[in-house]
């Protein structure tokens, strides 16, 4: 009885082992692949194999390259290309499409006009006027000669450059000054006016624009209306605060370099 029990136990173990091996084998079988499946992202993407390149034939009369005297590869059938369909890659037939390693032959610069790589990037021909910057007003020199130094109360000092630092109409001159320093000239003007301070600044801004000078308006540190303009070494600053009496206490100071032309 003991022998029979051992035999039955051994048969059961062998049967379980066979079942386990069969189960592992079934789980490792290839699963069906859906159409268009290109592989797992972590696996290499399948690529199309490049066409095989025929190996050169044995050296013949044409030399070590194996080329026939007529220029055809050795061993090539001269009638093979006659019956071959399109896309065979033979002489006179179009190159195969969809083959790995093939590149387009279109050159985007082929249709460009001659010298296009040397043409200016900014349009410069007919019809380009709307794209051009407006012409700047020609700059006239502020002073062409050095005036004499002087200071005057309630009037303009002799030689005062009022063509650069004009006096607004209806204003009362309180003081004026001219101070040459070599070719550099400092000019000062102080007037009282009943006009609006912004109108007075507009008066000086128009004069600066006539000279071709850019104008900026930034309030003074105390908040009073202020205008600045100039070009190169020449500059003019005009400040127009309002007094408690309601009058505008305007002061203009300029610095200019004499340009004799």
mmCIF file of C-alpha atoms in Angstrom:
data_model
loop_
_atom_site.group_PDB
_atom_site.id
_atom_site.type_symbol
_atom_site.label_atom_id
_atom_site.label_comp_id
_atom_site.label_asym_id
_atom_site.label_seq_id
_atom_site.Cartn_x
_atom_site.Cartn_y
_atom_site.Cartn_z
ATOM 1 C CA UNK A 1 0.000 0.000 0.000
ATOM 2 C CA UNK A 2 2.839 2.348 0.829
ATOM 3 C CA UNK A 3 4.354 1.895 -2.632
ATOM 4 C CA UNK A 4 1.030 2.644 -4.291
ATOM 5 C CA UNK A 5 0.632 5.823 -2.252
ATOM 6 C CA UNK A 6 4.105 7.017 -3.227
ATOM 7 C CA UNK A 7 3.432 6.244 -6.868
ATOM 8 C CA UNK A 8 0.155 8.171 -6.805
ATOM 9 C CA UNK A 9 1.836 11.137 -5.146
ATOM 10 C CA UNK A 10 4.620 11.146 -7.729
ATOM 11 C CA UNK A 11 2.093 11.020 -10.568
ATOM 12 C CA UNK A 12 0.225 13.969 -9.071
ATOM 13 C CA UNK A 13 3.441 16.031 -8.834
ATOM 14 C CA UNK A 14 4.328 15.279 -12.453
ATOM 15 C CA UNK A 15 0.828 16.257 -13.579
ATOM 16 C CA UNK A 16 1.021 19.587 -11.700
ATOM 17 C CA UNK A 17 4.425 20.312 -13.253
ATOM 18 C CA UNK A 18 3.099 19.662 -16.755
ATOM 19 C CA UNK A 19 0.134 21.959 -16.107
ATOM 20 C CA UNK A 20 2.455 24.745 -14.874
ATOM 21 C CA UNK A 21 4.736 24.445 -17.927
ATOM 22 C CA UNK A 22 1.734 24.505 -20.263
ATOM 23 C CA UNK A 23 0.339 27.609 -18.543
ATOM 24 C CA UNK A 24 3.646 29.502 -18.868
ATOM 25 C CA UNK A 25 3.901 28.525 -22.522
ATOM 26 C CA UNK A 26 0.405 29.792 -23.270
ATOM 27 C CA UNK A 27 1.026 33.160 -21.596
ATOM 28 C CA UNK A 28 4.187 33.727 -23.690
ATOM 29 C CA UNK A 29 2.464 33.258 -27.036
ATOM 30 C CA UNK A 30 2.376 36.355 -29.317
ATOM 31 C CA UNK A 31 -0.671 38.535 -28.857
ATOM 32 C CA UNK A 32 -2.603 39.777 -31.899
ATOM 33 C CA UNK A 33 -1.340 43.169 -33.182
ATOM 34 C CA UNK A 34 -3.841 45.784 -34.327
ATOM 35 C CA UNK A 35 -3.486 47.346 -37.772
ATOM 36 C CA UNK A 36 -1.203 50.364 -37.786
ATOM 37 C CA UNK A 37 0.587 49.389 -34.546
ATOM 38 C CA UNK A 38 4.166 50.728 -34.647
ATOM 39 C CA UNK A 39 5.528 49.391 -31.419
ATOM 40 C CA UNK A 40 5.652 50.523 -27.841
ATOM 41 C CA UNK A 41 7.053 54.052 -27.311
ATOM 42 C CA UNK A 42 9.946 52.571 -25.371
ATOM 43 C CA UNK A 43 10.819 50.148 -28.169
ATOM 44 C CA UNK A 44 12.609 51.057 -31.417
ATOM 45 C CA UNK A 45 10.268 52.286 -34.155
ATOM 46 C CA UNK A 46 10.216 49.914 -37.124
ATOM 47 C CA UNK A 47 11.920 51.425 -40.137
ATOM 48 C CA UNK A 48 11.897 50.477 -43.788
ATOM 49 C CA UNK A 49 14.984 48.630 -44.799
ATOM 50 C CA UNK A 50 17.179 50.328 -47.360
ATOM 51 C CA UNK A 51 17.332 48.642 -50.768
ATOM 52 C CA UNK A 52 20.155 46.223 -51.154
ATOM 53 C CA UNK A 53 23.104 47.505 -53.156
ATOM 54 C CA UNK A 54 24.485 44.957 -55.624
ATOM 55 C CA UNK A 55 28.078 44.084 -55.059
ATOM 56 C CA UNK A 56 30.486 44.918 -57.861
ATOM 57 C CA UNK A 57 31.126 42.164 -60.285
ATOM 58 C CA UNK A 58 34.484 40.621 -60.973
ATOM 59 C CA UNK A 59 37.101 42.691 -62.676
ATOM 60 C CA UNK A 60 36.766 42.477 -66.409
ATOM 61 C CA UNK A 61 37.943 44.296 -69.450
ATOM 62 C CA UNK A 62 36.489 47.540 -68.118
ATOM 63 C CA UNK A 63 38.821 47.618 -65.104
ATOM 64 C CA UNK A 64 38.610 46.855 -61.382
ATOM 65 C CA UNK A 65 35.271 48.597 -60.970
ATOM 66 C CA UNK A 66 33.446 45.928 -62.885
ATOM 67 C CA UNK A 67 31.777 48.405 -65.264
ATOM 68 C CA UNK A 68 31.094 47.350 -68.806
ATOM 69 C CA UNK A 69 32.661 49.324 -71.659
ATOM 70 C CA UNK A 70 29.291 50.844 -72.483
ATOM 71 C CA UNK A 71 29.011 52.426 -68.991
ATOM 72 C CA UNK A 72 26.512 49.863 -67.664
ATOM 73 C CA UNK A 73 27.266 47.830 -64.537
ATOM 74 C CA UNK A 74 28.874 44.494 -65.167
ATOM 75 C CA UNK A 75 26.379 41.688 -65.345
ATOM 76 C CA UNK A 76 23.445 44.019 -66.000
ATOM 77 C CA UNK A 77 20.876 42.913 -68.518
ATOM 78 C CA UNK A 78 20.556 45.645 -71.165
ATOM 79 C CA UNK A 79 16.938 44.626 -71.822
ATOM 80 C CA UNK A 80 15.929 44.540 -68.159
ATOM 81 C CA UNK A 81 14.904 48.203 -68.064
ATOM 82 C CA UNK A 82 12.722 47.959 -71.111
ATOM 83 C CA UNK A 83 10.068 45.787 -69.482
ATOM 84 C CA UNK A 84 10.426 47.099 -65.961
ATOM 85 C CA UNK A 85 7.515 49.120 -64.630
ATOM 86 C CA UNK A 86 7.696 52.531 -62.970
ATOM 87 C CA UNK A 87 9.471 52.745 -59.660
ATOM 88 C CA UNK A 88 11.933 49.912 -60.409
ATOM 89 C CA UNK A 89 14.956 52.166 -59.964
ATOM 90 C CA UNK A 90 16.561 51.154 -63.268
ATOM 91 C CA UNK A 91 18.153 53.592 -65.664
ATOM 92 C CA UNK A 92 15.602 55.920 -67.222
ATOM 93 C CA UNK A 93 12.945 55.059 -64.627
ATOM 94 C CA UNK A 94 11.769 57.343 -61.816
ATOM 95 C CA UNK A 95 13.464 56.936 -58.446
ATOM 96 C CA UNK A 96 11.627 54.702 -55.949
ATOM 97 C CA UNK A 97 9.363 56.533 -53.553
ATOM 98 C CA UNK A 98 8.853 55.747 -49.886
ATOM 99 C CA UNK A 99 12.368 54.311 -49.553
ATOM 100 C CA UNK A 100 14.332 55.156 -46.444
ATOM 101 C CA UNK A 101 17.160 57.591 -47.136
ATOM 102 C CA UNK A 102 15.429 59.333 -50.052
ATOM 103 C CA UNK A 103 15.522 63.177 -49.862
ATOM 104 C CA UNK A 104 13.574 65.825 -51.821
ATOM 105 C CA UNK A 105 15.508 67.622 -54.509
ATOM 106 C CA UNK A 106 13.497 70.882 -54.419
ATOM 107 C CA UNK A 107 15.664 73.896 -53.642
ATOM 108 C CA UNK A 108 13.608 76.820 -52.193
ATOM 109 C CA UNK A 109 16.249 79.288 -53.398
ATOM 110 C CA UNK A 110 16.218 77.994 -56.959
ATOM 111 C CA UNK A 111 13.354 80.297 -57.974
ATOM 112 C CA UNK A 112 14.817 83.432 -56.343
ATOM 113 C CA UNK A 113 15.924 86.267 -58.646
ATOM 114 C CA UNK A 114 19.609 86.747 -59.329
ATOM 115 C CA UNK A 115 21.367 88.512 -56.471
ATOM 116 C CA UNK A 116 18.445 88.048 -54.092
ATOM 117 C CA UNK A 117 20.807 87.140 -51.272
ATOM 118 C CA UNK A 118 22.420 90.572 -51.643
ATOM 119 C CA UNK A 119 19.223 92.616 -51.878
ATOM 120 C CA UNK A 120 18.483 95.031 -48.996
ATOM 121 C CA UNK A 121 15.905 93.805 -46.498
ATOM 122 C CA UNK A 122 14.067 97.160 -46.453
ATOM 123 C CA UNK A 123 11.939 97.825 -49.559
ATOM 124 C CA UNK A 124 13.536 100.442 -51.741
ATOM 125 C CA UNK A 125 11.498 100.418 -54.924
ATOM 126 C CA UNK A 126 8.338 101.912 -56.321
ATOM 127 C CA UNK A 127 5.415 101.911 -53.902
ATOM 128 C CA UNK A 128 7.567 101.782 -50.761
ATOM 129 C CA UNK A 129 7.027 105.384 -49.652
ATOM 130 C CA UNK A 130 4.460 104.424 -46.937
ATOM 131 C CA UNK A 131 7.163 102.295 -45.291
ATOM 132 C CA UNK A 132 9.782 105.035 -45.044
ATOM 133 C CA UNK A 133 10.439 107.132 -41.958
ATOM 134 C CA UNK A 134 9.438 110.785 -42.272
ATOM 135 C CA UNK A 135 12.263 113.083 -43.254
ATOM 136 C CA UNK A 136 13.703 115.046 -40.342
ATOM 137 C CA UNK A 137 13.719 118.809 -40.515
ATOM 138 C CA UNK A 138 17.163 120.161 -41.407
ATOM 139 C CA UNK A 139 19.035 121.343 -38.313
ATOM 140 C CA UNK A 140 20.064 124.967 -38.330
ATOM 141 C CA UNK A 141 22.870 126.120 -36.007
ATOM 142 C CA UNK A 142 21.507 127.923 -32.953
ATOM 143 C CA UNK A 143 24.327 130.474 -32.812
ATOM 144 C CA UNK A 144 26.824 131.352 -35.525
ATOM 145 C CA UNK A 145 28.818 133.911 -33.511
ATOM 146 C CA UNK A 146 29.677 134.496 -29.863
ATOM 147 C CA UNK A 147 27.630 137.363 -28.363
ATOM 148 C CA UNK A 148 28.995 139.775 -25.797
ATOM 149 C CA UNK A 149 28.516 138.993 -22.124
ATOM 150 C CA UNK A 150 25.947 141.005 -20.212
ATOM 151 C CA UNK A 151 23.064 141.153 -17.730
ATOM 152 C CA UNK A 152 20.018 143.425 -17.847
ATOM 153 C CA UNK A 153 16.919 144.002 -15.686
ATOM 154 C CA UNK A 154 13.447 144.489 -17.216
ATOM 155 C CA UNK A 155 14.827 144.279 -20.744
ATOM 156 C CA UNK A 156 16.798 142.077 -23.077
ATOM 157 C CA UNK A 157 20.551 142.473 -22.799
ATOM 158 C CA UNK A 158 22.390 143.645 -25.913
ATOM 159 C CA UNK A 159 23.087 140.707 -28.239
ATOM 160 C CA UNK A 160 20.507 138.485 -26.563
ATOM 161 C CA UNK A 161 19.701 135.572 -28.992
ATOM 162 C CA UNK A 162 15.928 136.045 -29.001
ATOM 163 C CA UNK A 163 15.686 134.082 -32.257
ATOM 164 C CA UNK A 164 16.532 130.979 -30.191
ATOM 165 C CA UNK A 165 15.036 132.035 -26.824
ATOM 166 C CA UNK A 166 12.144 134.291 -27.870
ATOM 167 C CA UNK A 167 9.990 136.379 -25.544
ATOM 168 C CA UNK A 168 6.268 135.415 -25.564
ATOM 169 C CA UNK A 169 3.895 138.155 -26.696
ATOM 170 C CA UNK A 170 2.340 140.113 -23.830
ATOM 171 C CA UNK A 171 4.891 138.981 -21.235
ATOM 172 C CA UNK A 172 6.993 141.312 -19.077
ATOM 173 C CA UNK A 173 10.741 140.793 -19.081
ATOM 174 C CA UNK A 174 12.148 140.691 -15.562
ATOM 175 C CA UNK A 175 15.774 139.894 -16.383
ATOM 176 C CA UNK A 176 18.007 138.486 -19.109
ATOM 177 C CA UNK A 177 21.624 137.363 -19.296
ATOM 178 C CA UNK A 178 24.282 136.120 -21.740
ATOM 179 C CA UNK A 179 27.430 134.360 -20.504
ATOM 180 C CA UNK A 180 29.982 133.172 -23.133
ATOM 181 C CA UNK A 181 32.465 130.459 -22.109
ATOM 182 C CA UNK A 182 34.735 130.079 -25.106
ATOM 183 C CA UNK A 183 32.550 128.720 -27.908
ATOM 184 C CA UNK A 184 29.850 127.782 -25.405
ATOM 185 C CA UNK A 185 27.171 130.348 -24.552
ATOM 186 C CA UNK A 186 24.772 130.249 -21.574
ATOM 187 C CA UNK A 187 21.533 132.244 -21.904
ATOM 188 C CA UNK A 188 18.910 133.088 -19.236
ATOM 189 C CA UNK A 189 15.482 134.726 -19.442
ATOM 190 C CA UNK A 190 12.893 135.505 -16.746
ATOM 191 C CA UNK A 191 9.432 136.881 -17.622
ATOM 192 C CA UNK A 192 5.975 137.258 -16.066
ATOM 193 C CA UNK A 193 2.880 136.402 -18.102
ATOM 194 C CA UNK A 194 -0.898 136.179 -17.704
ATOM 195 C CA UNK A 195 -1.198 133.362 -20.267
ATOM 196 C CA UNK A 196 -1.818 129.719 -19.461
ATOM 197 C CA UNK A 197 1.477 127.965 -18.592
ATOM 198 C CA UNK A 198 0.829 125.170 -21.104
ATOM 199 C CA UNK A 199 0.199 127.712 -23.868
ATOM 200 C CA UNK A 200 3.542 129.318 -23.047
ATOM 201 C CA UNK A 201 5.291 125.937 -23.295
ATOM 202 C CA UNK A 202 3.583 125.350 -26.642
ATOM 203 C CA UNK A 203 5.045 128.644 -27.836
ATOM 204 C CA UNK A 204 8.592 127.454 -27.115
ATOM 205 C CA UNK A 205 7.896 123.929 -28.405
ATOM 206 C CA UNK A 206 6.970 125.322 -31.817
ATOM 207 C CA UNK A 207 10.238 127.244 -31.934
ATOM 208 C CA UNK A 208 12.189 124.081 -31.096
ATOM 209 C CA UNK A 209 10.376 122.147 -33.813
ATOM 210 C CA UNK A 210 11.283 124.860 -36.319
ATOM 211 C CA UNK A 211 14.925 124.254 -35.417
ATOM 212 C CA UNK A 212 14.507 120.502 -35.861
ATOM 213 C CA UNK A 213 14.976 119.748 -32.154
ATOM 214 C CA UNK A 214 13.021 116.969 -30.425
ATOM 215 C CA UNK A 215 10.776 118.139 -27.583
ATOM 216 C CA UNK A 216 10.004 116.399 -24.284
ATOM 217 C CA UNK A 217 7.665 117.506 -21.502
ATOM 218 C CA UNK A 218 8.389 116.391 -17.979
ATOM 219 C CA UNK A 219 7.167 118.223 -14.861
ATOM 220 C CA UNK A 220 9.814 119.950 -12.767
ATOM 221 C CA UNK A 221 10.711 118.449 -9.358
ATOM 222 C CA UNK A 222 8.196 120.812 -7.717
ATOM 223 C CA UNK A 223 5.470 119.734 -10.193
ATOM 224 C CA UNK A 224 5.545 122.894 -12.320
ATOM 225 C CA UNK A 225 4.992 122.484 -16.079
ATOM 226 C CA UNK A 226 8.313 122.108 -17.879
ATOM 227 C CA UNK A 227 9.566 121.566 -21.412
ATOM 228 C CA UNK A 228 12.977 120.552 -22.725
ATOM 229 C CA UNK A 229 14.364 120.457 -26.244
ATOM 230 C CA UNK A 230 17.735 120.378 -27.925
ATOM 231 C CA UNK A 231 20.047 118.713 -30.382
ATOM 232 C CA UNK A 232 23.655 117.691 -29.805
ATOM 233 C CA UNK A 233 25.390 120.254 -27.553
ATOM 234 C CA UNK A 234 22.482 122.742 -27.785
ATOM 235 C CA UNK A 235 19.638 122.584 -25.268
ATOM 236 C CA UNK A 236 16.814 124.707 -23.897
ATOM 237 C CA UNK A 237 14.742 124.243 -20.717
ATOM 238 C CA UNK A 238 11.587 126.245 -19.990
ATOM 239 C CA UNK A 239 9.712 126.100 -16.675
ATOM 240 C CA UNK A 240 6.360 127.839 -16.116
ATOM 241 C CA UNK A 241 5.170 127.728 -12.470
ATOM 242 C CA UNK A 242 2.125 129.725 -11.393
ATOM 243 C CA UNK A 243 2.521 132.312 -8.627
ATOM 244 C CA UNK A 244 -0.044 132.817 -5.819
ATOM 245 C CA UNK A 245 -1.108 135.972 -7.653
ATOM 246 C CA UNK A 246 -2.167 133.863 -10.646
ATOM 247 C CA UNK A 247 0.589 135.060 -12.957
ATOM 248 C CA UNK A 248 3.060 132.677 -14.576
ATOM 249 C CA UNK A 249 6.684 133.105 -13.499
ATOM 250 C CA UNK A 250 8.414 131.735 -16.603
ATOM 251 C CA UNK A 251 12.127 131.084 -16.771
ATOM 252 C CA UNK A 252 14.104 129.846 -19.773
ATOM 253 C CA UNK A 253 17.723 128.722 -19.704
ATOM 254 C CA UNK A 254 19.718 127.598 -22.705
ATOM 255 C CA UNK A 255 23.195 126.303 -23.430
ATOM 256 C CA UNK A 256 24.549 126.545 -26.986
ATOM 257 C CA UNK A 257 27.802 125.936 -28.842
ATOM 258 C CA UNK A 258 28.662 128.472 -31.544
ATOM 259 C CA UNK A 259 28.825 126.893 -35.011
ATOM 260 C CA UNK A 260 30.283 129.287 -37.539
ATOM 261 C CA UNK A 261 29.502 126.823 -40.338
#
